[in-house]
mmCIF file of C-alpha atoms in Angstrom:
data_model
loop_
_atom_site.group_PDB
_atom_site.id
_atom_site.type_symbol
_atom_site.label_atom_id
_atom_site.label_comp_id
_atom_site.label_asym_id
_atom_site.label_seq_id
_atom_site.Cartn_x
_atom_site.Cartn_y
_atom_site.Cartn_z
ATOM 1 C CA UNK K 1 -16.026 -42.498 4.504
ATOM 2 C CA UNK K 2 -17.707 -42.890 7.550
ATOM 3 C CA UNK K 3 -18.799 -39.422 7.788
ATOM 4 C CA UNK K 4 -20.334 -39.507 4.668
ATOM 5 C CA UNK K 5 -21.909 -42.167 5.347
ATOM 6 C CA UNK K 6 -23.665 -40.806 8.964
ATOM 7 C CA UNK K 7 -24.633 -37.903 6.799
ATOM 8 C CA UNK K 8 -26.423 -39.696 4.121
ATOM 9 C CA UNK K 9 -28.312 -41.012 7.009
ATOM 10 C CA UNK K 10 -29.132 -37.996 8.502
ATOM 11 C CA UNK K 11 -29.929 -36.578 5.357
ATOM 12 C CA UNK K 12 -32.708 -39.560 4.693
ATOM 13 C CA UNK K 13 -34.130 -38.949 7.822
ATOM 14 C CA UNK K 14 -34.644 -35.583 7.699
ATOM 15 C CA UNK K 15 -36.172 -35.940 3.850
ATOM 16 C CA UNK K 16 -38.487 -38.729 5.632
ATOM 17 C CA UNK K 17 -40.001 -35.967 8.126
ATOM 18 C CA UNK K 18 -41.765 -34.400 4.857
ATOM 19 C CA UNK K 19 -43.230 -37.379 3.434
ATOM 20 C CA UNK K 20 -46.810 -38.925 4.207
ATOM 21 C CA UNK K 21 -47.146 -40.238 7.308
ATOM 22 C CA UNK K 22 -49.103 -43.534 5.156
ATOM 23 C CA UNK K 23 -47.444 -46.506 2.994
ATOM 24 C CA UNK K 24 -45.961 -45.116 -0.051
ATOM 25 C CA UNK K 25 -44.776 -46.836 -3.300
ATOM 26 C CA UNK K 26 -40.655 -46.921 -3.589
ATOM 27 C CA UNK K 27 -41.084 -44.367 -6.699
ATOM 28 C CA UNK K 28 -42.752 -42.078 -4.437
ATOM 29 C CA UNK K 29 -39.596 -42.021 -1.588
ATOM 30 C CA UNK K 30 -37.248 -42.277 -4.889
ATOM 31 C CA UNK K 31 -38.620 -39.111 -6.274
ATOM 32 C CA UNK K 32 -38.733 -37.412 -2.821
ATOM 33 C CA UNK K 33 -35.232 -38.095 -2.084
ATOM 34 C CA UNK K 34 -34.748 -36.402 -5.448
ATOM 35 C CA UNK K 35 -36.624 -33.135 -5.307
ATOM 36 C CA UNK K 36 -34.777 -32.850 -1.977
ATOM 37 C CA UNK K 37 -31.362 -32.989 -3.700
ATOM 38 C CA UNK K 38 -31.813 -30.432 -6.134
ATOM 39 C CA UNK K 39 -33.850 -28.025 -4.028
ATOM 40 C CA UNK K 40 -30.349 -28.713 -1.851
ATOM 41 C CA UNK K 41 -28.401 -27.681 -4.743
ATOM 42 C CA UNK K 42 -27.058 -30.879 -5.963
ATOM 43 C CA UNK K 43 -26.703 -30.858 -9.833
ATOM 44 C CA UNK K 44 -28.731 -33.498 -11.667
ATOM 45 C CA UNK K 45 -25.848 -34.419 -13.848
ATOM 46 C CA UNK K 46 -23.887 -35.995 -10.866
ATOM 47 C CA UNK K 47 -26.974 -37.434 -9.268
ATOM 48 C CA UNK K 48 -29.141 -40.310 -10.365
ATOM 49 C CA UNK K 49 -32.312 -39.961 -8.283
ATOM 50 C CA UNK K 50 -32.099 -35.681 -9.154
ATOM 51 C CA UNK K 51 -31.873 -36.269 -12.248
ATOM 52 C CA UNK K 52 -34.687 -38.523 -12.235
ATOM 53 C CA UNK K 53 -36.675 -36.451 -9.965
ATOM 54 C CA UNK K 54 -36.011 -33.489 -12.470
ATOM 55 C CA UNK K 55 -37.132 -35.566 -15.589
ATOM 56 C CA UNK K 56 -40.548 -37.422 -13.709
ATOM 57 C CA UNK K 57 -38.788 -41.347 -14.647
ATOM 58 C CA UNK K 58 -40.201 -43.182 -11.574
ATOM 59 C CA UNK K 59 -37.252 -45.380 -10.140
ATOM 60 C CA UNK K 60 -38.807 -48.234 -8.065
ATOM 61 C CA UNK K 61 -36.531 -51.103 -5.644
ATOM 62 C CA UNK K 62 -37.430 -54.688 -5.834
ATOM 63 C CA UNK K 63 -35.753 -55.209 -1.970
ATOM 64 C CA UNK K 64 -36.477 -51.655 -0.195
ATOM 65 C CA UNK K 65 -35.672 -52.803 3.035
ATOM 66 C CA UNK K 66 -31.961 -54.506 2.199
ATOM 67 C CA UNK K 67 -30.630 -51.021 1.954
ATOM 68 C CA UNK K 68 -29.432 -48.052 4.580
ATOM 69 C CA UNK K 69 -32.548 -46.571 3.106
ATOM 70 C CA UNK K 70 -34.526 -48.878 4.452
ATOM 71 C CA UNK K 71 -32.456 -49.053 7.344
ATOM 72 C CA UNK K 72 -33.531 -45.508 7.914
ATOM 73 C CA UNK K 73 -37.532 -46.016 7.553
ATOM 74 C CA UNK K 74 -37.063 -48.944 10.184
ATOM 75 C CA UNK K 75 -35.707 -46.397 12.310
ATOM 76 C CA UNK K 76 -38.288 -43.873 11.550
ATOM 77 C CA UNK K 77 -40.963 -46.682 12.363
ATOM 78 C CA UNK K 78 -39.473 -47.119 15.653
ATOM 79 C CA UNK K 79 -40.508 -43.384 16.573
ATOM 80 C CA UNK K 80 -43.677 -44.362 15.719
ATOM 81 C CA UNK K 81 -43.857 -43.188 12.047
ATOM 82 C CA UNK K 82 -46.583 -45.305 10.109
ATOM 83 C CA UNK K 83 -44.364 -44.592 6.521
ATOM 84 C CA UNK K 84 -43.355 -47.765 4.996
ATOM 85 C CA UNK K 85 -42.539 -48.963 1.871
ATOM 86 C CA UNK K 86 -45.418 -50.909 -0.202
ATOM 87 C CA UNK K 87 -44.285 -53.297 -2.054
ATOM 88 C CA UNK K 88 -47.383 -53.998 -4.209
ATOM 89 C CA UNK K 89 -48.346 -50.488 -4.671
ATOM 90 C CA UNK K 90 -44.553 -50.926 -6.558
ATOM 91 C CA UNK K 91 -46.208 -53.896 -8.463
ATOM 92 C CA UNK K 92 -49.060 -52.338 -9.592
ATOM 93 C CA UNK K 93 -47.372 -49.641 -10.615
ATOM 94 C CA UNK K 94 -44.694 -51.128 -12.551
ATOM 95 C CA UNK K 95 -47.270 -53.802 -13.711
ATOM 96 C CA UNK K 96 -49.455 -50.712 -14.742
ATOM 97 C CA UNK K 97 -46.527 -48.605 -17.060
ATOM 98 C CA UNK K 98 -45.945 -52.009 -18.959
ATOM 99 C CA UNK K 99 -49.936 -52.546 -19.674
ATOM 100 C CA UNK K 100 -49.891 -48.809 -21.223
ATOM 101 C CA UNK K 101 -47.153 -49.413 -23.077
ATOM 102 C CA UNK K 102 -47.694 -50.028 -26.902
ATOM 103 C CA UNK K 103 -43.625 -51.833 -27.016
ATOM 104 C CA UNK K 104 -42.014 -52.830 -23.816
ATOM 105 C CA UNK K 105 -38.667 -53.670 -23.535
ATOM 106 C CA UNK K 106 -36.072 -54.269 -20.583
ATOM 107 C CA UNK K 107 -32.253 -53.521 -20.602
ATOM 108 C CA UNK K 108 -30.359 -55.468 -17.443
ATOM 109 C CA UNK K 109 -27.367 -54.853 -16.117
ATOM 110 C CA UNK K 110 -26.291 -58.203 -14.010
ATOM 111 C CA UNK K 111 -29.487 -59.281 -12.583
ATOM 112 C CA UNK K 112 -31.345 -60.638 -8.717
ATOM 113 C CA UNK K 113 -33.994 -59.121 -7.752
ATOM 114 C CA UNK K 114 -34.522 -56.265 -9.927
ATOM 115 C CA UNK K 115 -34.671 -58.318 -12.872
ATOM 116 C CA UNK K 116 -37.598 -60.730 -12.065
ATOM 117 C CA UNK K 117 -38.769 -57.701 -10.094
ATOM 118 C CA UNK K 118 -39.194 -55.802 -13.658
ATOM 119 C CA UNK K 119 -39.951 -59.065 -15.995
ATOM 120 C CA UNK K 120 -42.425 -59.801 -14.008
ATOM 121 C CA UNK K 121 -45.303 -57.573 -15.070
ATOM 122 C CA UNK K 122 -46.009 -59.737 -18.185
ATOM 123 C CA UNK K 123 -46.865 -62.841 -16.109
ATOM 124 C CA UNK K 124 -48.866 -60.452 -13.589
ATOM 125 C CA UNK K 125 -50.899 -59.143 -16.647
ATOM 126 C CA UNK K 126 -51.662 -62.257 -18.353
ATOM 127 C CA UNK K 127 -51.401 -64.466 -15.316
ATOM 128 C CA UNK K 128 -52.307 -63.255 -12.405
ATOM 129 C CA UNK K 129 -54.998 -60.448 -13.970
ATOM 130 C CA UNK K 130 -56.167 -62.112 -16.929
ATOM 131 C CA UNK K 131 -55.079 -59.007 -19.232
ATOM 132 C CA UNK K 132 -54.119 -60.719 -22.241
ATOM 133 C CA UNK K 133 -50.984 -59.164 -23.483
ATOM 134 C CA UNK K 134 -47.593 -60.956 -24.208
ATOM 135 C CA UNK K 135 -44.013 -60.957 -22.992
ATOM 136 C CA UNK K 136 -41.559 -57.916 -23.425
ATOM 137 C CA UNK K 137 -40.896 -57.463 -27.088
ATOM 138 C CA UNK K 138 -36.967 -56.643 -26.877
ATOM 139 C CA UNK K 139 -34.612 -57.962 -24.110
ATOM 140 C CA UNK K 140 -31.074 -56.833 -23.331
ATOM 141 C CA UNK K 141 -28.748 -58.184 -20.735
ATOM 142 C CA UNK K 142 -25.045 -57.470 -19.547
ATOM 143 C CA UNK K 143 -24.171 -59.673 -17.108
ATOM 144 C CA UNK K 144 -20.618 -61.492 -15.726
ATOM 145 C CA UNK K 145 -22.786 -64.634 -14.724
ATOM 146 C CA UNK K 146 -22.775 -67.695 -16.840
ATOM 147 C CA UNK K 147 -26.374 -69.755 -17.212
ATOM 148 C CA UNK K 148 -24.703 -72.913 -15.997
ATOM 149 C CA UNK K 149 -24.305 -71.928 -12.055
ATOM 150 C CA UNK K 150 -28.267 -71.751 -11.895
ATOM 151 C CA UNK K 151 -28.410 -68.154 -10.551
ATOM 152 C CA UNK K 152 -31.040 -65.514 -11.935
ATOM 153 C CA UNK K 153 -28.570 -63.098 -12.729
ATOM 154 C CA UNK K 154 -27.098 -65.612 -15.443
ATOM 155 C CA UNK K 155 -30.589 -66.954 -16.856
ATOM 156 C CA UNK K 156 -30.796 -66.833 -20.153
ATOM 157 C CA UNK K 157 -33.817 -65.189 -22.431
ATOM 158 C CA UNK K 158 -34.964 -68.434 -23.482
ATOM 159 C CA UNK K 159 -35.959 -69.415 -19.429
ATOM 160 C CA UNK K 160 -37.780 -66.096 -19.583
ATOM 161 C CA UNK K 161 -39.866 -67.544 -22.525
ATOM 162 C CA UNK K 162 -40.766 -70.222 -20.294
ATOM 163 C CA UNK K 163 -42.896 -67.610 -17.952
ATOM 164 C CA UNK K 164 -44.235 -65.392 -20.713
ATOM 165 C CA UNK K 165 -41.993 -62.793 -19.895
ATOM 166 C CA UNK K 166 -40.151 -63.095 -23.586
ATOM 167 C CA UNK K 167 -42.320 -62.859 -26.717
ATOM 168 C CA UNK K 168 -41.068 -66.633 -28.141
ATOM 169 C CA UNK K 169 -40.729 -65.099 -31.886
ATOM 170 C CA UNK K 170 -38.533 -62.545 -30.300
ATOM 171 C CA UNK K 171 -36.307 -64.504 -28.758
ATOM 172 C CA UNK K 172 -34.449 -64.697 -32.121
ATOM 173 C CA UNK K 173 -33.680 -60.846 -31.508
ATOM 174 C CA UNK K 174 -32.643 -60.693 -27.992
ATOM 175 C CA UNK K 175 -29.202 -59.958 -26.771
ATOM 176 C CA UNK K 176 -27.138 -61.342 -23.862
ATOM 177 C CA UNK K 177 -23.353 -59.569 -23.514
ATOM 178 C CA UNK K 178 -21.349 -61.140 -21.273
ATOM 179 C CA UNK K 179 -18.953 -58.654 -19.328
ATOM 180 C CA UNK K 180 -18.808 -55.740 -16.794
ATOM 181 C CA UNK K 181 -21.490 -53.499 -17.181
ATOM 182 C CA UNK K 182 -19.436 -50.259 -16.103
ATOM 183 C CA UNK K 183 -17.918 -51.043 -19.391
ATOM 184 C CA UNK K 184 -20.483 -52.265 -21.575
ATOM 185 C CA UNK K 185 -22.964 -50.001 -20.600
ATOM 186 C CA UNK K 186 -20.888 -46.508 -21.940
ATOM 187 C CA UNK K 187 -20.291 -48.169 -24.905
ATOM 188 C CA UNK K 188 -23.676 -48.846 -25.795
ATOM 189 C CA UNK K 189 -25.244 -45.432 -24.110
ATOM 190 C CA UNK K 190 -22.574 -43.990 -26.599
ATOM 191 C CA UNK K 191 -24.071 -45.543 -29.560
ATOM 192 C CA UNK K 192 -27.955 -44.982 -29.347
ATOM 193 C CA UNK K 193 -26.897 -41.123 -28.612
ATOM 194 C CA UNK K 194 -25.098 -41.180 -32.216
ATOM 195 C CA UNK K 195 -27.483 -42.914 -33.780
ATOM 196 C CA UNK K 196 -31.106 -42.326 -32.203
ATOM 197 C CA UNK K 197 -33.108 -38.939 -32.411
ATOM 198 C CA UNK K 198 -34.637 -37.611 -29.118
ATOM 199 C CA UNK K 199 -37.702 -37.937 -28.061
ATOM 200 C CA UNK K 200 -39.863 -36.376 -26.198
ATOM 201 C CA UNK K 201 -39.871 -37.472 -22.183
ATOM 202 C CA UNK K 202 -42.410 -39.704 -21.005
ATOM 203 C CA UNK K 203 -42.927 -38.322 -17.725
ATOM 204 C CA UNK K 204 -44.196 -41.304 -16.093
ATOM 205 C CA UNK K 205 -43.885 -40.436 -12.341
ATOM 206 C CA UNK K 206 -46.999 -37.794 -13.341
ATOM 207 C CA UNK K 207 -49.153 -40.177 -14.954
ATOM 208 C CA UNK K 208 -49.152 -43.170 -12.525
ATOM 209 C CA UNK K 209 -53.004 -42.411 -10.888
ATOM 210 C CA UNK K 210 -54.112 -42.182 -14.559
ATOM 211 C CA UNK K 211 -51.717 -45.547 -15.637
ATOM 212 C CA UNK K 212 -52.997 -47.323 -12.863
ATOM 213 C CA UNK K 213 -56.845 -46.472 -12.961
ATOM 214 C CA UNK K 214 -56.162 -47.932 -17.333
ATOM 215 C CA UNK K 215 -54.866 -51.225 -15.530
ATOM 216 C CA UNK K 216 -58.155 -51.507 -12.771
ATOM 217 C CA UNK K 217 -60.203 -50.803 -16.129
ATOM 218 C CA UNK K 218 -58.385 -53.718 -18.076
ATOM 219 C CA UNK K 219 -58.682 -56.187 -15.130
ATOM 220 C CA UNK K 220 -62.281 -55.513 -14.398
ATOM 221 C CA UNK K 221 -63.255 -55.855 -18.178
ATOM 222 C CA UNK K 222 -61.184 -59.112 -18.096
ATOM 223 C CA UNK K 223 -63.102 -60.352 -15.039
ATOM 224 C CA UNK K 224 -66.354 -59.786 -16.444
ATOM 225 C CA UNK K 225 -65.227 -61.756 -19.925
ATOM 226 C CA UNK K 226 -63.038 -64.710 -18.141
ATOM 227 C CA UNK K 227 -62.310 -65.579 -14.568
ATOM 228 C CA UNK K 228 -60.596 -68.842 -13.784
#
C-alpha cells in the first residue's frame, strides 16, 4: 500500500512538470491528470479522471489543497513552481456551466464541501452577480446523515430553499435517500440506463472560455440595468 501510494506521488509530480507554470482552475489539473493516464495506457473504464478526460466532463474540487494532490503542488511550490490551484477561477467556472444551462440539476452523494461548493452557483448568479435566474430545478441526495445533528451533509432540500439554491415549487419533487451511496448509487445508475435514451455528450471542459465569456456578458448587462 505504501508503494502505491509513493508512486501516485511521483506520478503527480511528474504530470505537474507539463502543466502551466500560472494558477490553473482544478478542472484544468483534473483533466491533465487524465490525458496523462490514458496516454499511459490506463483504460478509461477503470479510471474516473480518464474517463473524464476522454469524454471533456470538467471535474472540479471544492478543498484542492486537503488532498495528496494538493500535497504534491505544495511541494512543487516549494521548488519554486508558481502553479497553484485557483479557487475562483473553479467558481466562475462552475458558476458559468449552471448560467448556460437551460435545466440544472444536482445529484449528491453524502455531502461537505462539495455540496455547497456545487449549490452554490444559484446564490452567486442571483446574489452575488445580479443574474436573475433561480435555484436548481431537480435535487437528489444519498446521504447516511440525519438533518437533526446540524451538519451540511444531512441538510435537507428545504434549508437549500432558504438560499435560493432550490426552486421553492420544486421542492415538492426533490428526493432525499437515506443510505450508503456505494449501494444506492448502482441501483439508480442501473435504472436511468434502462430507462433513458443517450444523448449526445456535452463536452463541457471545451467550451468553458466560451461559457465563461456568456456569464461576463450576463453580469455586465445586469450591472448596467441594476447594481445594489
Amino acid at each position: 500500500a505504501d508503494k502505491v501510494l509513493l508512486d501516485t506521488d511521483a506520478f503527480v509530480r511528474e504530470c505537474l512538470k507539463s502543466l502551466p507554470n500560472r494558477p490553473i482552475s482544478t478542472s484544468e489539473l483534473h483533466h491533465h491528470l487524465g490525458m496523462q493516464l490514458l496516454k499511459a495506457g490506463v483504460n478509461p473504464e477503470y479510471s474516473v479522471l480518464a474517463q473524464a478526460a476522454r469524454w471533456n466532463v470538467p471535474i472540479y474540487t471544492s478543498s484542492p489543497g486537503d488532498s495528496s494532490i494538493g500535497m504534491n503542488v505544495a511541494r512543487n511550490a516549494l521548488d519554486g513552481s508558481l502553479l497553484t490551484l485557483d479557487p475562483l477561477a473553479d467558481v466562475n467556472e462552475t458558476t458559468a456551466i449552471v448560467h448556460h444551462a437551460t435545466r440544472n440539476g444536482v445529484i449528491i452523494l453524502g455531502g461537505g464541501s462539495p455540496k455547497n461548493f456545487y449549490l452554490q452557483t444559484q446564490p452567486q448568479l442571483w446574489e452575488v452577480l445580479g443574474i436573475q435566474k433561480g435555484g436548481h430545478d431537480y435535487f437528489v441526495q444519498i446521504t447516511a446523515d440525519a438533518p437533526h445533528w446540524g451538519g451540511l451533509s444531512g441538510a435537507t432540500p428545504s434549508e437549500a430553499v432558504s438560499w435560493g439554491k432550490i426552486k421553492p415549487d420544486q421542492l415538492s419533487s426533490t428526493v432525499v435517500i437515506y443510505g450508503d451511496s456505494t449501494i444506492a448509487l448502482p441501483l439508480l445508475t442501473a435504472y436511468v440506463i434502462t430507462k433513458a435514451q443517450p444523448r449526445p455528450r456535452k463536452e463541457l471542459y471545451t467550451k468553458r472560455d466560451e461559457l465563461l465569456q456568456e456569464l461576463k456578458d450576463a453580469y455586465s448587462l445586469a450591472g448596467k440595468e441594476v447594481r445594489p
